[in-house]
Amino acid sequence: MRENDDKVNGEFLCLSPSIVFWNKITSVNIPLPLNSTYLHFLFSQTTNLRTLELHYKSYGPANFLFEDETLIDFLTDVCLCNMLVSHGLRQLNIFTAWKQPNLINIAYLIVERLPYLQVIELRGIDDELIEMSHILINGLKKLNYFTFRGLLGHGKRHEKEFRNLENSNTRYFRTEVPNTIDADIFIVWL
């Protein structure tokens, strides 16, 4: 983590209570790294948090030779996850890094630590995202809406890959590939 990010995050969290009441916050987007201390503070204050958006990013040169680094790894912290569950988190949006190395582990941790999720949006271009989708759909009994965004123009292909694993599903579902400009999305209703 870069030192400058840590300093900016600390200053923001110190000033935030005077800008907005913590209990009024229902959605948080975390695109930058936050250390565990700041996450504990943030999640303990946002008692009505319903939607959390996480970004797993890779930094590197423009030629896509990234050194993968998971910047937000709160799922390994049981206390943070318990806080989110007790505050009523219902939606999780995940933006994965290119060639994210630990997607299957992330899926199992989500199922184990955030069992009451009802809505998930998953974005990325990794081959393991389809398998991750099945783990989430089979493991989260309250899940009723799942959105998958992948490569541009590959919505139907992703849906077909998803349906190829249909025998491993324990829940009934319906899928749709909306007619969008990018054609990169498919939706699952459970």
Short mmCIF file of C-alpha atoms in Angstrom, two decimals:
data_model
loop_
_atom_site.label_atom_id
_atom_site.label_comp_id
_atom_site.label_asym_id
_atom_site.label_seq_id
_atom_site.Cartn_x
_atom_site.Cartn_y
_atom_site.Cartn_z
CA MET A 1 0.00 0.00 0.00
CA ARG A 2 1.28 3.44 -0.82
CA GLU A 3 1.91 5.74 2.17
CA ASN A 4 0.10 8.64 0.52
CA ASP A 5 -3.11 6.58 0.19
CA ASP A 6 -2.97 5.71 3.88
CA LYS A 7 -2.60 9.38 4.86
CA VAL A 8 -5.46 10.53 2.62
CA ASN A 9 -7.76 7.77 3.91
CA GLY A 10 -7.02 8.71 7.52
CA GLU A 11 -7.76 12.38 6.87
CA PHE A 12 -11.01 11.55 5.08
CA LEU A 13 -12.28 9.29 7.85
CA CYS A 14 -11.47 11.94 10.49
CA LEU A 15 -13.39 14.65 8.61
CA SER A 16 -16.32 12.56 7.39
CA PRO A 17 -18.58 12.72 10.50
CA SER A 18 -18.92 16.48 10.08
CA ILE A 19 -19.79 16.08 6.38
CA VAL A 20 -22.45 13.37 6.61
CA PHE A 21 -24.06 11.37 9.41
CA TRP A 22 -22.61 7.84 9.50
CA ASN A 23 -25.99 6.21 10.10
CA LYS A 24 -27.33 7.75 6.87
CA ILE A 25 -24.76 5.94 4.70
CA THR A 26 -26.30 2.92 2.95
CA SER A 27 -23.74 2.36 0.19
CA VAL A 28 -19.93 2.43 0.18
CA ASN A 29 -17.60 2.16 -2.81
CA ILE A 30 -14.00 1.29 -1.92
CA PRO A 31 -11.84 1.78 -5.05
CA LEU A 32 -8.60 2.45 -3.14
CA PRO A 33 -6.77 0.40 -0.55
CA LEU A 34 -7.83 0.81 3.09
CA ASN A 35 -5.92 -0.81 5.89
CA SER A 36 -7.67 -2.96 8.47
CA THR A 37 -7.82 -0.20 11.09
CA TYR A 38 -9.66 2.15 8.73
CA LEU A 39 -12.02 -0.61 7.60
CA HIS A 40 -12.89 -1.42 11.23
CA PHE A 41 -13.60 2.25 11.89
CA LEU A 42 -15.62 2.71 8.70
CA PHE A 43 -17.75 -0.43 9.09
CA SER A 44 -18.38 0.17 12.81
CA GLN A 45 -19.80 3.63 12.01
CA THR A 46 -21.93 2.74 8.97
CA THR A 47 -24.65 0.85 10.82
CA ASN A 48 -27.14 1.00 7.92
CA LEU A 49 -24.75 -0.15 5.21
CA ARG A 50 -26.64 -2.22 2.63
CA THR A 51 -24.37 -2.09 -0.44
CA LEU A 52 -20.60 -2.54 -0.55
CA GLU A 53 -18.54 -2.20 -3.72
CA LEU A 54 -14.99 -3.57 -3.72
CA HIS A 55 -12.28 -3.18 -6.32
CA TYR A 56 -9.42 -5.63 -6.62
CA LYS A 57 -6.80 -3.87 -8.75
CA SER A 58 -3.41 -4.47 -10.27
CA TYR A 59 -0.89 -1.75 -10.82
CA GLY A 60 1.74 -2.08 -13.51
CA PRO A 61 3.05 -0.80 -16.80
CA ALA A 62 0.75 -0.14 -19.73
CA ASN A 63 1.79 -3.35 -21.50
CA PHE A 64 -0.41 -5.45 -19.14
CA LEU A 65 2.50 -7.19 -17.40
CA PHE A 66 0.80 -6.67 -14.05
CA GLU A 67 2.03 -7.88 -10.73
CA ASP A 68 -1.27 -8.95 -9.16
CA GLU A 69 -1.95 -7.53 -5.76
CA THR A 70 -5.16 -7.79 -3.79
CA LEU A 71 -5.66 -4.39 -2.26
CA ILE A 72 -8.83 -5.01 -0.29
CA ASP A 73 -8.83 -8.35 1.48
CA PHE A 74 -11.32 -7.82 4.30
CA LEU A 75 -12.86 -11.27 3.83
CA THR A 76 -10.06 -12.85 5.86
CA ASP A 77 -11.02 -10.65 8.83
CA VAL A 78 -13.89 -12.42 10.61
CA CYS A 79 -14.62 -9.39 12.81
CA LEU A 80 -15.13 -7.09 9.81
CA CYS A 81 -17.41 -9.60 8.10
CA ASN A 82 -19.45 -10.11 11.28
CA MET A 83 -19.86 -6.34 11.53
CA LEU A 84 -21.20 -6.16 7.98
CA VAL A 85 -23.61 -9.05 8.57
CA SER A 86 -24.90 -7.54 11.83
CA HIS A 87 -25.44 -4.16 10.12
CA GLY A 88 -27.52 -5.84 7.40
CA LEU A 89 -25.31 -5.85 4.30
CA ARG A 90 -27.43 -7.15 1.41
CA GLN A 91 -25.54 -6.32 -1.81
CA LEU A 92 -21.92 -6.88 -2.79
CA ASN A 93 -20.40 -5.56 -6.02
CA ILE A 94 -16.97 -6.97 -6.87
CA PHE A 95 -14.65 -5.66 -9.58
CA THR A 96 -11.86 -8.20 -10.03
CA ALA A 97 -8.36 -7.55 -11.30
CA TRP A 98 -7.11 -8.92 -14.59
CA LYS A 99 -5.99 -12.52 -13.90
CA GLN A 100 -7.10 -12.33 -10.25
CA PRO A 101 -5.25 -15.23 -8.58
CA ASN A 102 -7.64 -16.14 -5.76
CA LEU A 103 -11.21 -15.96 -7.12
CA ILE A 104 -12.33 -19.39 -5.92
CA ASN A 105 -11.05 -18.68 -2.40
CA ILE A 106 -12.82 -15.31 -2.46
CA ALA A 107 -16.09 -17.04 -3.43
CA TYR A 108 -15.87 -19.56 -0.58
CA LEU A 109 -15.03 -16.78 1.90
CA ILE A 110 -18.05 -14.76 0.74
CA VAL A 111 -20.33 -17.78 1.21
CA GLU A 112 -18.88 -18.50 4.65
CA ARG A 113 -18.63 -14.96 6.01
CA LEU A 114 -21.48 -13.05 4.29
CA PRO A 115 -24.29 -15.64 4.15
CA TYR A 116 -27.23 -13.19 3.92
CA LEU A 117 -26.31 -11.46 0.67
CA GLN A 118 -29.29 -11.06 -1.67
CA VAL A 119 -27.69 -9.29 -4.64
CA ILE A 120 -24.23 -9.71 -6.18
CA GLU A 121 -22.67 -7.95 -9.15
CA LEU A 122 -19.47 -9.54 -10.40
CA ARG A 123 -17.24 -7.83 -12.97
CA GLY A 124 -14.07 -9.16 -14.51
CA ILE A 125 -12.49 -11.07 -17.37
CA ASP A 126 -11.02 -14.14 -15.68
CA ASP A 127 -11.98 -17.69 -16.72
CA GLU A 128 -12.64 -18.66 -13.09
CA LEU A 129 -15.47 -16.13 -12.75
CA ILE A 130 -18.03 -18.64 -14.06
CA GLU A 131 -16.98 -21.21 -11.45
CA MET A 132 -17.00 -18.45 -8.83
CA SER A 133 -20.57 -17.61 -9.90
CA HIS A 134 -21.70 -21.21 -9.30
CA ILE A 135 -20.13 -21.27 -5.84
CA LEU A 136 -21.92 -18.06 -4.89
CA ILE A 137 -25.29 -19.13 -6.32
CA ASN A 138 -25.19 -22.56 -4.67
CA GLY A 139 -23.77 -21.33 -1.37
CA LEU A 140 -25.79 -18.17 -0.67
CA LYS A 141 -29.33 -19.36 0.11
CA LYS A 142 -30.78 -15.82 0.29
CA LEU A 143 -29.27 -14.74 -3.04
CA ASN A 144 -32.02 -13.84 -5.51
CA TYR A 145 -30.31 -11.65 -8.12
CA PHE A 146 -26.89 -12.06 -9.70
CA THR A 147 -25.31 -9.91 -12.42
CA PHE A 148 -22.18 -10.90 -14.31
CA ARG A 149 -20.23 -8.46 -16.50
CA GLY A 150 -17.37 -9.86 -18.53
CA LEU A 151 -15.64 -9.17 -21.84
CA LEU A 152 -17.27 -6.83 -24.31
CA GLY A 153 -19.51 -8.74 -26.69
CA HIS A 154 -19.29 -11.99 -24.71
CA GLY A 155 -22.54 -11.92 -22.68
CA LYS A 156 -24.07 -14.84 -24.58
CA ARG A 157 -20.81 -16.82 -24.41
CA HIS A 158 -20.61 -16.31 -20.64
CA GLU A 159 -24.22 -17.39 -20.25
CA LYS A 160 -23.51 -20.55 -22.29
CA GLU A 161 -20.46 -21.34 -20.11
CA PHE A 162 -22.62 -20.77 -17.05
CA ARG A 163 -25.32 -23.11 -18.37
CA ASN A 164 -22.71 -25.80 -19.15
CA LEU A 165 -22.23 -26.11 -15.39
CA GLU A 166 -26.00 -26.32 -14.83
CA ASN A 167 -25.82 -29.87 -13.45
CA SER A 168 -23.73 -28.63 -10.55
CA ASN A 169 -26.41 -26.09 -9.53
CA THR A 170 -28.59 -26.94 -6.57
CA ARG A 171 -31.01 -24.04 -7.16
CA TYR A 172 -33.44 -23.19 -9.92
CA PHE A 173 -32.61 -20.08 -11.91
CA ARG A 174 -33.48 -18.09 -14.99
CA THR A 175 -30.93 -16.20 -17.07
CA GLU A 176 -31.14 -13.29 -19.45
CA VAL A 177 -28.65 -11.58 -21.74
CA PRO A 178 -29.99 -8.03 -22.16
CA ASN A 179 -29.62 -6.32 -25.52
CA THR A 180 -27.02 -3.74 -24.51
CA ILE A 181 -24.50 -1.82 -26.58
CA ASP A 182 -21.57 -3.63 -24.97
CA ALA A 183 -23.25 -7.07 -24.90
CA ASP A 184 -21.07 -7.97 -21.93
CA ILE A 185 -23.64 -8.82 -19.27
CA PHE A 186 -25.88 -11.66 -18.23
CA ILE A 187 -28.35 -11.70 -15.37
CA VAL A 188 -29.43 -14.61 -13.17
CA TRP A 189 -32.70 -14.63 -11.22
CA LEU A 190 -33.02 -17.22 -8.46
#
